[in-house]
């Protein structure tokens, strides 16, 4: 165990934990965009910045709390003026990258930042901050790797290879659920029998007990192949299980 302080609160933490994990465990909020507890942190957005001093009298510095490990004697400040200024600049840069993202605009508003641009905007219609949370979720949690980053420089974008509908995507929608900026659009037909995502339509399976459409057929086939459970046994929605 190590002893540290976060916002003047004495805290004990396990060695190897990050400042973000420990702060959240102790009810201290730190904003994040590219972080998900089921994935390795990658430090892409920098919104989780905090100020740290190592307790040996060294000067403080601003670090990404999702990557920074706790240590004995560490002093963390999550709300200093310096931290707030860094987070505001980070948010303004992200807004310049993805000015059409409503969740981002809402987060910025909560931070006291208006919609006016401080930095030159990349593309007024863009909602993606290239945090790769969707790519890593598809690859590491779903195990499919249907999406990735394509192109370079200002054209860099996340999506299907060559912007063609993917043949390996199973329509699970995990990428859309984790996307923090609303970039990935997923629609369901009025009757619920078709889901559209990444430009492809997926037929939805109906629960054999209640008849409700609940998951794409391709997703159930994928689970069946991976687990060996017959697909018929998977045709039951979460509410009827
Ligand atoms: S949440 Fe830490 S860098 Fe994005």
Short mmCIF file of C-alpha atoms and ligand atoms in Angstrom, two decimals, residues 20 31-35 42-48 64-67, ligand 1:
data_model
loop_
_atom_site.label_atom_id
_atom_site.label_comp_id
_atom_site.label_asym_id
_atom_site.label_seq_id
_atom_site.Cartn_x
_atom_site.Cartn_y
_atom_site.Cartn_z
CA UNK A 20 -7.56 8.48 -11.76
CA UNK A 31 -13.32 14.41 -16.25
CA UNK A 32 -12.28 11.94 -18.93
CA UNK A 33 -13.04 11.27 -22.57
CA UNK A 34 -10.73 8.52 -23.81
CA UNK A 35 -10.79 6.40 -20.65
CA UNK A 42 -3.83 5.44 -23.54
CA UNK A 43 -3.71 9.13 -22.60
CA UNK A 44 -5.18 10.43 -25.85
CA UNK A 45 -7.42 13.31 -24.73
CA UNK A 46 -5.52 14.80 -21.73
CA UNK A 47 -8.77 16.02 -20.22
CA UNK A 48 -7.97 14.07 -17.05
CA UNK A 64 -2.62 12.66 -17.32
CA UNK A 65 -4.18 11.03 -14.25
CA UNK A 66 -5.38 8.00 -16.23
CA UNK A 67 -1.75 7.05 -16.89
S1 LIG B 1 -8.86 10.24 -19.97
FE1 LIG B 1 -6.76 10.46 -19.51
S2 LIG B 1 -5.95 11.18 -21.35
FE2 LIG B 1 -8.03 10.87 -21.87
#
